[in-house]
Amino acid sequence: MAKKGSVLVVDDEEVMRDVLETLLSAEGYRVELAKTGEEGVEAYARRPYDVVLLDVSMPGMGGLRALEEILKLDAEAVVVMITAYATFDTAIAAWERGAFGCIRKPFQNEQIAQTVAAGVRRRRKEEERQALRRAMSREVDRGAIIGRSEAMQAIFRLVDQVAAARSTVLITGESGTGKELIAKAIHEQSPRASKPFVVVNSLNIPSELLESELFGHTKGAFTGAIAAKKGLFEVADGGTIFLDEIGDLPFEMQAKLLRVIQEREFTPLGDTAPRRVDVRIIAATNIDLREAVRQGQFREDLYYRLAVVPIELPPLRERREDILPLAQHFIRKYNTENGRRVSEQISPEVLARLENYSWPGNVRELENVIERAVVIAPGDELTVECLPPEISDPQRIIHRTPAPNAAAAALDVGRGINFYDEVRRFEMDLIRRALEQTNWHQSRAARLLGMNATTLNSKIKAYNLQQRP
């Protein structure tokens, strides 16, 4: 095929077919010819073309009927009608049936060249859009939510069931289990797939700016508001908004979110008139919201509004049969990114190490481990030596592990403690130790902790951790 594209000319006049073939071939297009509407439809059924030039008036199947048949074969076909009797009614009839354009005979060669070039651009743009959609779907279908396990298959079935609905979804699970990917899968399989998918992580937005980010503001609504700004709910209108780390949403914002869910409207800062939106809400958290409700840290009414469809993602250690297909996917991914050719066939020795590890960082940690292994593999296969010490030689790590934290051991559980406060202290201590060990290099510290660098950065801000002088 010529580089510029392919054109099918359908015209019952031999002279016209020859003129168009000569003109378009000289422009660099591959041109094929058909004498009747029936031949044109048959040719398009064999293979698609970038542009079809279709005569309106032909014996047998006329041009408008042929247009309809071609569009049945390919709804995105680019068809340009050509007629010696072009009238307003003819053009309207063609456009109503889906034609890209209508040209009257006799035409200027430049007009034909410009119209075909525009048609090819339209076709390429549509092909790129479809390729992007397919790539996004493959990433969702084949990415970190790969799962042969019955637990993941049940989640996939639930995603299929709820995708078409408008109901709110609450995705729970440990960090690194793929909550955002599940949210994307729901959006991509929904009627809203062509509309925005907007991600909001409340931990990444200062609390004093959160309301403005979510609902927008008018000019002069507060100091520094030099212009009006759309909120993320308005940006997501018609699509889906994914509220990650919903458990960390400030209490005062929870009431405002509840109103949006109930009334489907919000009021920007500084405005008095509410604005209606059509947005599907998917929320996610790695904390137990029911416990947060009992602790008075999360509104009960908001919890039940969010958890209309609850989806709980199991940790990787509870679906070890998924480790092999996930690892093979990540080998393919990082082979491509790094120009490597590491085999997807994982030796029993390496697989045993992977399956025996507890994966506290879940799928995200597995991806980091496989990326590192692909990069440092000395040959075309992964070896045990490519794995981090805690996976390749867990016994050595156990022997080097110090006794339980003295502070934790000293806790008098019998007198009662606040479990969540103690967990936060322990988490802060772990993060600080990892940061100090890496000289406060956040990316390296995140790898040590088996978490995403963005998540680590969010926790550093949330805990207000600062480097000691």
Short mmCIF file of C-alpha atoms in Angstrom, two decimals:
data_model
loop_
_atom_site.label_atom_id
_atom_site.label_comp_id
_atom_site.label_asym_id
_atom_site.label_seq_id
_atom_site.Cartn_x
_atom_site.Cartn_y
_atom_site.Cartn_z
CA MET A 1 0.00 0.00 0.00
CA ALA A 2 1.15 3.48 -0.80
CA LYS A 3 2.32 5.44 2.20
CA LYS A 4 -0.30 8.17 1.78
CA GLY A 5 -3.25 5.81 1.94
CA SER A 6 -5.74 3.85 -0.13
CA VAL A 7 -8.69 5.13 -2.16
CA LEU A 8 -11.58 3.20 -3.70
CA VAL A 9 -13.19 4.94 -6.72
CA VAL A 10 -16.72 3.77 -7.53
CA ASP A 11 -18.10 5.29 -10.77
CA ASP A 12 -19.90 3.84 -13.77
CA GLU A 13 -18.08 6.19 -16.20
CA GLU A 14 -14.78 4.76 -17.42
CA VAL A 15 -13.38 8.23 -18.23
CA MET A 16 -14.09 9.44 -14.71
CA ARG A 17 -12.47 6.35 -13.19
CA ASP A 18 -9.35 6.90 -15.32
CA VAL A 19 -9.12 10.61 -14.44
CA LEU A 20 -9.42 9.96 -10.71
CA GLU A 21 -6.99 7.03 -10.81
CA THR A 22 -4.35 9.11 -12.64
CA LEU A 23 -4.79 12.12 -10.36
CA LEU A 24 -4.71 10.22 -7.06
CA SER A 25 -1.93 7.83 -8.08
CA ALA A 26 0.22 10.87 -8.93
CA GLU A 27 -0.56 12.18 -5.40
CA GLY A 28 0.87 8.97 -3.91
CA TYR A 29 -2.30 7.04 -3.09
CA ARG A 30 -3.04 3.42 -3.89
CA VAL A 31 -6.19 3.50 -6.05
CA GLU A 32 -8.61 0.69 -6.80
CA LEU A 33 -11.64 0.92 -9.10
CA ALA A 34 -15.22 -0.36 -9.17
CA LYS A 35 -17.80 0.15 -11.95
CA THR A 36 -21.02 -0.25 -9.91
CA GLY A 37 -22.32 0.24 -6.42
CA GLU A 38 -22.46 -3.55 -5.95
CA GLU A 39 -18.79 -3.92 -6.95
CA GLY A 40 -17.84 -1.09 -4.62
CA VAL A 41 -19.56 -2.69 -1.63
CA GLU A 42 -17.98 -6.07 -2.44
CA ALA A 43 -14.53 -4.47 -2.70
CA TYR A 44 -14.96 -2.74 0.67
CA ALA A 45 -16.17 -5.99 2.25
CA ARG A 46 -12.88 -7.63 1.20
CA ARG A 47 -10.79 -4.90 2.84
CA PRO A 48 -11.31 -1.36 4.18
CA TYR A 49 -10.02 1.76 2.38
CA ASP A 50 -8.98 5.09 3.83
CA VAL A 51 -11.33 7.01 1.51
CA VAL A 52 -14.13 6.00 -0.89
CA LEU A 53 -15.07 8.29 -3.81
CA LEU A 54 -18.61 7.25 -4.66
CA ASP A 55 -20.71 8.43 -7.63
CA VAL A 56 -24.31 9.22 -6.66
CA SER A 57 -26.00 8.26 -9.95
CA MET A 58 -25.20 4.71 -11.13
CA PRO A 59 -27.28 1.91 -12.66
CA GLY A 60 -28.34 -0.80 -10.23
CA MET A 61 -27.37 0.09 -6.70
CA GLY A 62 -27.23 3.88 -6.52
CA GLY A 63 -24.61 5.82 -4.64
CA LEU A 64 -26.73 6.66 -1.59
CA ARG A 65 -27.69 2.99 -1.16
CA ALA A 66 -24.04 1.94 -1.62
CA LEU A 67 -23.08 4.51 1.02
CA GLU A 68 -25.47 2.90 3.50
CA GLU A 69 -24.12 -0.57 2.77
CA ILE A 70 -20.49 0.52 3.17
CA LEU A 71 -21.28 2.19 6.50
CA LYS A 72 -22.92 -1.04 7.65
CA LEU A 73 -19.59 -2.78 6.98
CA ASP A 74 -17.56 -0.01 8.66
CA ALA A 75 -19.30 2.69 10.66
CA GLU A 76 -16.14 4.83 10.52
CA ALA A 77 -15.72 4.63 6.72
CA VAL A 78 -14.82 7.94 5.05
CA VAL A 79 -17.05 8.24 1.97
CA VAL A 80 -17.09 11.25 -0.38
CA MET A 81 -20.05 11.48 -2.77
CA ILE A 82 -19.51 12.75 -6.33
CA THR A 83 -22.42 13.86 -8.52
CA ALA A 84 -23.14 15.86 -11.65
CA TYR A 85 -26.48 16.84 -10.16
CA ALA A 86 -25.38 18.11 -6.74
CA THR A 87 -28.19 19.97 -5.09
CA PHE A 88 -28.77 21.01 -1.51
CA ASP A 89 -31.12 18.04 -1.05
CA THR A 90 -28.52 15.61 -2.42
CA ALA A 91 -25.86 16.89 -0.05
CA ILE A 92 -28.22 16.77 2.93
CA ALA A 93 -29.28 13.22 2.08
CA ALA A 94 -25.63 12.14 1.84
CA TRP A 95 -24.60 13.81 5.11
CA GLU A 96 -27.63 12.41 6.92
CA ARG A 97 -26.54 8.94 5.88
CA GLY A 98 -22.99 9.55 7.15
CA ALA A 99 -21.02 10.79 4.12
CA PHE A 100 -17.80 12.70 4.82
CA GLY A 101 -18.46 15.17 2.01
CA CYS A 102 -20.08 15.84 -1.36
CA ILE A 103 -18.31 17.10 -4.55
CA ARG A 104 -20.01 18.30 -7.72
CA LYS A 105 -18.87 17.45 -11.25
CA PRO A 106 -17.04 18.98 -12.99
CA PHE A 107 -14.55 19.37 -10.18
CA GLN A 108 -11.14 20.93 -9.83
CA ASN A 109 -8.24 18.51 -9.36
CA GLU A 110 -7.11 20.51 -6.35
CA GLN A 111 -10.54 20.10 -4.76
CA ILE A 112 -10.34 16.31 -5.11
CA ALA A 113 -6.79 16.21 -3.71
CA GLN A 114 -7.68 18.39 -0.72
CA THR A 115 -10.84 16.44 0.09
CA VAL A 116 -9.09 13.06 -0.10
CA ALA A 117 -6.21 14.34 2.05
CA ALA A 118 -8.72 15.57 4.66
CA GLY A 119 -10.51 12.22 4.52
CA VAL A 120 -7.28 10.30 5.09
CA ARG A 121 -6.46 12.52 8.08
CA ARG A 122 -9.92 11.82 9.49
CA ARG A 123 -9.42 8.09 8.97
CA ARG A 124 -5.97 8.12 10.59
CA LYS A 125 -7.27 10.07 13.56
CA GLU A 126 -10.08 7.58 14.08
CA GLU A 127 -7.70 4.65 13.76
CA GLU A 128 -5.38 6.21 16.34
CA ARG A 129 -8.31 6.78 18.68
CA GLN A 130 -9.43 3.17 18.34
CA ALA A 131 -5.86 1.92 18.77
CA LEU A 132 -5.55 3.98 21.93
CA ARG A 133 -8.81 2.59 23.24
CA ARG A 134 -7.67 -0.95 22.46
CA ALA A 135 -4.31 -0.29 24.11
CA MET A 136 -6.04 1.08 27.20
CA SER A 137 -8.34 -1.91 27.28
CA ARG A 138 -5.37 -4.29 26.94
CA GLU A 139 -3.59 -2.47 29.73
CA VAL A 140 -6.63 -2.84 31.93
CA ASP A 141 -7.33 -6.43 30.89
CA ARG A 142 -3.72 -7.61 30.84
CA GLY A 143 -2.08 -5.36 33.38
CA ALA A 144 -1.82 -5.64 37.13
CA ILE A 145 -5.32 -7.12 37.43
CA ILE A 146 -4.41 -10.31 35.61
CA GLY A 147 -5.87 -13.16 37.57
CA ARG A 148 -6.45 -16.87 37.07
CA SER A 149 -7.52 -17.32 40.68
CA GLU A 150 -11.17 -17.84 41.48
CA ALA A 151 -11.10 -14.74 43.71
CA MET A 152 -10.03 -12.51 40.80
CA GLN A 153 -12.35 -14.23 38.34
CA ALA A 154 -15.24 -13.41 40.69
CA ILE A 155 -14.11 -9.76 40.75
CA PHE A 156 -13.90 -9.66 36.95
CA ARG A 157 -17.47 -11.00 36.76
CA LEU A 158 -18.62 -8.35 39.22
CA VAL A 159 -16.89 -5.62 37.16
CA ASP A 160 -18.78 -6.82 34.08
CA GLN A 161 -22.06 -6.72 35.99
CA VAL A 162 -21.70 -3.23 37.48
CA ALA A 163 -19.95 -1.44 34.59
CA ALA A 164 -23.16 -0.40 32.82
CA ALA A 165 -24.80 0.98 35.98
CA ARG A 166 -24.47 4.43 37.53
CA SER A 167 -24.23 3.16 41.13
CA THR A 168 -21.28 4.18 43.27
CA VAL A 169 -18.59 1.57 43.83
CA LEU A 170 -16.27 1.23 46.83
CA ILE A 171 -13.04 -0.66 46.13
CA THR A 172 -11.11 -1.80 49.18
CA GLY A 173 -7.83 -3.64 49.56
CA GLU A 174 -4.25 -3.25 50.64
CA SER A 175 -1.90 -0.84 48.90
CA GLY A 176 -0.64 -2.20 45.61
CA THR A 177 -3.54 -4.55 44.90
CA GLY A 178 -4.69 -2.63 41.80
CA LYS A 179 -7.67 -0.59 43.00
CA GLU A 180 -7.21 2.13 40.37
CA LEU A 181 -6.94 -0.44 37.60
CA ILE A 182 -10.24 -2.00 38.67
CA ALA A 183 -11.80 1.47 38.65
CA LYS A 184 -10.45 2.05 35.11
CA ALA A 185 -11.81 -1.34 34.02
CA ILE A 186 -15.29 -0.38 35.25
CA HIS A 187 -15.08 2.96 33.42
CA GLU A 188 -13.74 1.46 30.20
CA GLN A 189 -16.54 -1.13 30.06
CA SER A 190 -19.24 1.43 30.83
CA PRO A 191 -21.28 3.67 28.50
CA ARG A 192 -19.13 6.51 29.87
CA ALA A 193 -15.93 5.13 28.34
CA SER A 194 -15.60 8.01 25.86
CA LYS A 195 -15.93 10.59 28.65
CA PRO A 196 -13.27 11.63 31.20
CA PHE A 197 -11.88 9.35 33.89
CA VAL A 198 -10.66 11.76 36.57
CA VAL A 199 -8.45 10.58 39.43
CA VAL A 200 -8.47 12.43 42.75
CA ASN A 201 -6.13 11.54 45.62
CA SER A 202 -7.11 13.65 48.61
CA LEU A 203 -3.75 12.96 50.28
CA ASN A 204 -1.98 14.79 47.46
CA ILE A 205 -4.13 17.93 47.80
CA PRO A 206 -3.70 20.27 50.79
CA SER A 207 -6.91 20.24 52.85
CA GLU A 208 -7.37 24.01 52.45
CA LEU A 209 -7.41 23.62 48.65
CA LEU A 210 -9.40 20.41 48.44
CA GLU A 211 -12.85 22.00 48.16
CA SER A 212 -11.65 24.29 45.36
CA GLU A 213 -10.03 21.37 43.53
CA LEU A 214 -13.17 19.24 43.74
CA PHE A 215 -15.86 21.85 43.15
CA GLY A 216 -14.03 24.80 41.56
CA HIS A 217 -14.21 28.48 42.45
CA THR A 218 -15.20 31.85 41.04
CA LYS A 219 -12.82 34.72 40.46
CA GLY A 220 -12.03 36.42 43.76
CA ALA A 221 -13.53 33.60 45.86
CA PHE A 222 -10.41 33.69 48.04
CA THR A 223 -6.99 35.30 48.11
CA GLY A 224 -5.12 34.15 45.03
CA ALA A 225 -8.23 33.22 43.03
CA ILE A 226 -7.36 35.51 40.13
CA ALA A 227 -9.58 33.59 37.71
CA ALA A 228 -12.51 31.21 37.82
CA LYS A 229 -11.57 27.53 37.79
CA LYS A 230 -13.54 24.37 37.04
CA GLY A 231 -13.54 21.74 39.76
CA LEU A 232 -12.69 18.12 39.08
CA PHE A 233 -16.35 17.11 39.41
CA GLU A 234 -17.21 19.47 36.56
CA VAL A 235 -14.25 18.21 34.53
CA ALA A 236 -15.55 14.65 34.98
CA ASP A 237 -19.12 15.56 33.90
CA GLY A 238 -20.53 12.69 31.86
CA GLY A 239 -17.71 10.40 32.93
CA THR A 240 -16.28 8.88 36.09
CA ILE A 241 -14.47 10.39 39.06
CA PHE A 242 -12.19 8.07 41.03
CA LEU A 243 -11.74 9.19 44.64
CA ASP A 244 -8.64 7.37 45.85
CA GLU A 245 -7.72 7.27 49.54
CA ILE A 246 -11.31 8.24 50.38
CA GLY A 247 -10.72 7.25 54.00
CA ASP A 248 -8.41 10.25 54.37
CA LEU A 249 -11.01 12.77 53.18
CA PRO A 250 -11.34 15.53 55.82
CA PHE A 251 -14.54 15.21 57.86
CA GLU A 252 -15.92 18.57 56.74
CA MET A 253 -15.52 17.56 53.08
CA GLN A 254 -17.39 14.32 53.66
CA ALA A 255 -20.69 16.20 54.13
CA LYS A 256 -20.17 18.11 50.88
CA LEU A 257 -19.38 14.91 48.99
CA LEU A 258 -22.51 13.31 50.42
CA ARG A 259 -24.57 16.19 49.01
CA VAL A 260 -23.06 15.70 45.55
CA ILE A 261 -23.97 12.02 45.64
CA GLN A 262 -27.51 12.68 46.86
CA GLU A 263 -28.38 15.79 44.87
CA ARG A 264 -26.02 15.39 41.90
CA GLU A 265 -25.08 19.02 42.24
CA PHE A 266 -22.47 21.22 43.91
CA THR A 267 -21.75 24.90 44.40
CA PRO A 268 -18.31 26.30 43.49
CA LEU A 269 -16.54 28.41 46.10
CA GLY A 270 -17.69 32.01 45.88
CA ASP A 271 -20.79 31.11 43.86
CA THR A 272 -24.41 30.94 44.97
CA ALA A 273 -25.96 28.96 42.13
CA PRO A 274 -25.56 25.17 42.30
CA ARG A 275 -24.35 23.29 39.22
CA ARG A 276 -25.66 19.89 38.22
CA VAL A 277 -23.33 17.13 37.09
CA ASP A 278 -23.72 13.61 35.75
CA VAL A 279 -20.76 11.83 37.29
CA ARG A 280 -20.27 8.26 38.40
CA ILE A 281 -18.29 8.01 41.62
CA ILE A 282 -15.86 5.18 42.31
CA ALA A 283 -14.03 5.39 45.62
CA ALA A 284 -11.13 3.37 47.00
CA THR A 285 -9.35 2.98 50.31
CA ASN A 286 -6.86 0.71 52.03
CA ILE A 287 -8.34 1.31 55.48
CA ASP A 288 -11.34 -0.31 57.14
CA LEU A 289 -14.05 2.32 56.67
CA ARG A 290 -16.46 0.49 58.95
CA GLU A 291 -13.94 0.76 61.75
CA ALA A 292 -13.38 4.41 60.84
CA VAL A 293 -17.15 4.91 61.18
CA ARG A 294 -17.09 3.29 64.62
CA GLN A 295 -14.18 5.55 65.58
CA GLY A 296 -16.16 8.60 64.49
CA GLN A 297 -13.63 9.42 61.76
CA PHE A 298 -15.90 8.73 58.77
CA ARG A 299 -19.56 9.56 58.23
CA GLU A 300 -21.80 6.52 58.38
CA ASP A 301 -24.28 7.93 55.87
CA LEU A 302 -21.47 8.63 53.38
CA TYR A 303 -20.07 5.12 53.86
CA TYR A 304 -23.39 3.53 52.88
CA ARG A 305 -23.76 5.90 49.93
CA LEU A 306 -20.31 4.89 48.66
CA ALA A 307 -20.57 1.17 49.37
CA VAL A 308 -23.58 0.47 47.14
CA VAL A 309 -21.36 -1.98 45.25
CA PRO A 310 -18.40 -3.02 47.42
CA ILE A 311 -15.43 -4.73 45.75
CA GLU A 312 -12.70 -6.11 47.99
CA LEU A 313 -9.40 -6.94 46.28
CA PRO A 314 -7.48 -9.82 47.86
CA PRO A 315 -3.78 -9.37 48.64
CA LEU A 316 -1.35 -11.19 46.36
CA ARG A 317 -0.39 -13.65 49.13
CA GLU A 318 -3.96 -14.95 49.03
CA ARG A 319 -3.90 -15.62 45.27
CA ARG A 320 -0.50 -17.15 44.67
CA GLU A 321 -1.68 -18.87 41.49
CA ASP A 322 -1.70 -15.40 39.90
CA ILE A 323 2.00 -14.77 40.58
CA LEU A 324 3.22 -16.67 37.48
CA PRO A 325 0.97 -14.97 34.88
CA LEU A 326 1.61 -11.58 36.48
CA ALA A 327 5.37 -12.10 36.45
CA GLN A 328 5.26 -13.19 32.80
CA HIS A 329 3.26 -10.09 31.88
CA PHE A 330 5.78 -7.83 33.63
CA ILE A 331 8.67 -9.60 31.89
CA ARG A 332 7.05 -8.81 28.54
CA LYS A 333 6.41 -5.23 29.58
CA TYR A 334 9.94 -4.50 30.77
CA ASN A 335 11.56 -6.43 27.94
CA THR A 336 9.85 -3.95 25.62
CA GLU A 337 10.76 -0.90 27.69
CA ASN A 338 14.41 -1.89 28.12
CA GLY A 339 15.17 -3.63 24.83
CA ARG A 340 15.75 -6.97 26.58
CA ARG A 341 14.83 -10.49 25.50
CA VAL A 342 14.49 -12.22 28.83
CA SER A 343 12.49 -15.44 28.53
CA GLU A 344 8.98 -15.55 29.94
CA GLN A 345 9.65 -19.16 30.95
CA ILE A 346 10.43 -18.87 34.65
CA SER A 347 12.49 -21.67 36.16
CA PRO A 348 10.92 -23.75 38.97
CA GLU A 349 13.59 -22.46 41.36
CA VAL A 350 12.81 -18.79 40.70
CA LEU A 351 9.04 -19.41 40.70
CA ALA A 352 9.28 -21.17 44.06
CA ARG A 353 11.02 -18.13 45.54
CA LEU A 354 8.35 -15.82 44.13
CA GLU A 355 5.46 -17.96 45.33
CA ASN A 356 6.90 -18.42 48.83
CA TYR A 357 7.35 -14.69 49.45
CA SER A 358 4.62 -12.84 51.37
CA TRP A 359 4.44 -9.78 49.05
CA PRO A 360 3.58 -7.04 51.58
CA GLY A 361 3.58 -4.54 48.68
CA ASN A 362 1.30 -6.81 46.61
CA VAL A 363 1.22 -6.60 42.79
CA ARG A 364 3.05 -3.27 42.77
CA GLU A 365 5.96 -4.85 44.65
CA LEU A 366 5.99 -7.83 42.27
CA GLU A 367 6.17 -5.45 39.31
CA ASN A 368 9.13 -3.62 40.88
CA VAL A 369 10.91 -6.91 41.53
CA ILE A 370 10.41 -8.16 37.97
CA GLU A 371 11.48 -4.82 36.46
CA ARG A 372 14.71 -4.96 38.47
CA ALA A 373 15.27 -8.60 37.53
CA VAL A 374 14.77 -7.96 33.81
CA VAL A 375 17.20 -5.02 33.88
CA ILE A 376 20.01 -6.86 35.73
CA ALA A 377 19.55 -10.34 34.23
CA PRO A 378 22.98 -11.36 32.86
CA GLY A 379 21.50 -13.48 30.11
CA ASP A 380 18.17 -14.27 28.54
CA GLU A 381 16.56 -15.80 31.61
CA LEU A 382 15.83 -14.80 35.18
CA THR A 383 17.93 -16.41 37.89
CA VAL A 384 17.60 -16.48 41.66
CA GLU A 385 20.48 -13.99 41.81
CA CYS A 386 18.28 -11.43 40.01
CA LEU A 387 15.88 -11.36 42.95
CA PRO A 388 16.21 -9.15 46.03
CA PRO A 389 17.74 -10.85 49.11
CA GLU A 390 14.48 -10.97 51.03
CA ILE A 391 13.07 -13.15 48.24
CA SER A 392 16.15 -15.06 47.07
CA ASP A 393 17.39 -15.91 50.58
CA PRO A 394 14.66 -15.26 53.13
CA GLN A 395 16.37 -17.32 55.86
CA ARG A 396 19.38 -15.01 55.82
CA ILE A 397 17.09 -12.00 56.20
CA ILE A 398 15.24 -13.66 59.09
CA HIS A 399 18.48 -14.32 60.96
CA ARG A 400 19.53 -10.70 60.50
CA THR A 401 16.15 -9.32 61.63
CA PRO A 402 16.38 -7.73 65.08
CA ALA A 403 14.07 -8.56 67.94
CA PRO A 404 10.63 -6.94 67.97
CA ASN A 405 10.61 -3.21 68.44
CA ALA A 406 11.19 -2.49 72.09
CA ALA A 407 8.48 0.15 72.17
CA ALA A 408 5.95 -2.26 70.66
CA ALA A 409 6.99 -5.02 73.06
CA ALA A 410 6.60 -2.63 75.99
CA LEU A 411 2.98 -1.78 75.09
CA ASP A 412 0.60 -2.98 77.76
CA VAL A 413 -2.15 -4.35 75.53
CA GLY A 414 -4.00 -5.54 78.63
CA ARG A 415 -4.78 -1.96 79.58
CA GLY A 416 -6.07 -1.22 76.12
CA ILE A 417 -4.45 0.70 73.27
CA ASN A 418 -5.57 2.60 70.18
CA PHE A 419 -4.63 0.11 67.48
CA TYR A 420 -4.74 2.65 64.64
CA ASP A 421 -2.56 5.14 66.51
CA GLU A 422 0.05 2.46 67.14
CA VAL A 423 -0.06 1.33 63.51
CA ARG A 424 0.45 4.93 62.37
CA ARG A 425 3.44 5.31 64.69
CA PHE A 426 4.92 2.09 63.36
CA GLU A 427 4.31 3.21 59.77
CA MET A 428 5.92 6.58 60.43
CA ASP A 429 8.93 4.85 61.96
CA LEU A 430 9.32 2.50 58.97
CA ILE A 431 9.06 5.37 56.48
CA ARG A 432 11.56 7.50 58.39
CA ARG A 433 14.05 4.60 58.62
CA ALA A 434 13.77 3.93 54.88
CA LEU A 435 14.24 7.64 54.09
CA GLU A 436 17.25 7.92 56.37
CA GLN A 437 18.79 4.77 54.91
CA THR A 438 18.49 6.27 51.39
CA ASN A 439 19.51 9.79 52.43
CA TRP A 440 15.90 10.91 51.87
CA HIS A 441 15.80 9.72 48.26
CA GLN A 442 12.08 9.06 48.00
CA SER A 443 12.14 6.78 44.94
CA ARG A 444 14.74 4.47 46.50
CA ALA A 445 12.95 4.55 49.85
CA ALA A 446 9.70 3.59 48.12
CA ARG A 447 11.42 0.60 46.51
CA LEU A 448 12.78 -0.48 49.91
CA LEU A 449 9.28 -0.32 51.34
CA GLY A 450 7.66 -1.99 48.34
CA MET A 451 5.29 0.89 47.70
CA ASN A 452 4.59 3.39 44.96
CA ALA A 453 6.66 6.59 45.16
CA THR A 454 3.49 8.70 44.89
CA THR A 455 1.97 6.86 47.86
CA LEU A 456 5.16 7.39 49.87
CA ASN A 457 5.19 11.09 49.02
CA SER A 458 1.55 11.35 50.13
CA LYS A 459 2.32 9.69 53.46
CA ILE A 460 5.35 11.94 54.04
CA LYS A 461 3.07 14.95 53.60
CA ALA A 462 0.28 13.45 55.68
CA TYR A 463 2.64 12.68 58.58
CA ASN A 464 4.57 15.92 58.07
CA LEU A 465 7.87 14.01 58.08
CA GLN A 466 10.94 16.22 57.72
CA GLN A 467 14.63 15.48 57.43
CA ARG A 468 16.42 15.88 60.70
CA PRO A 469 19.15 18.56 60.76
#
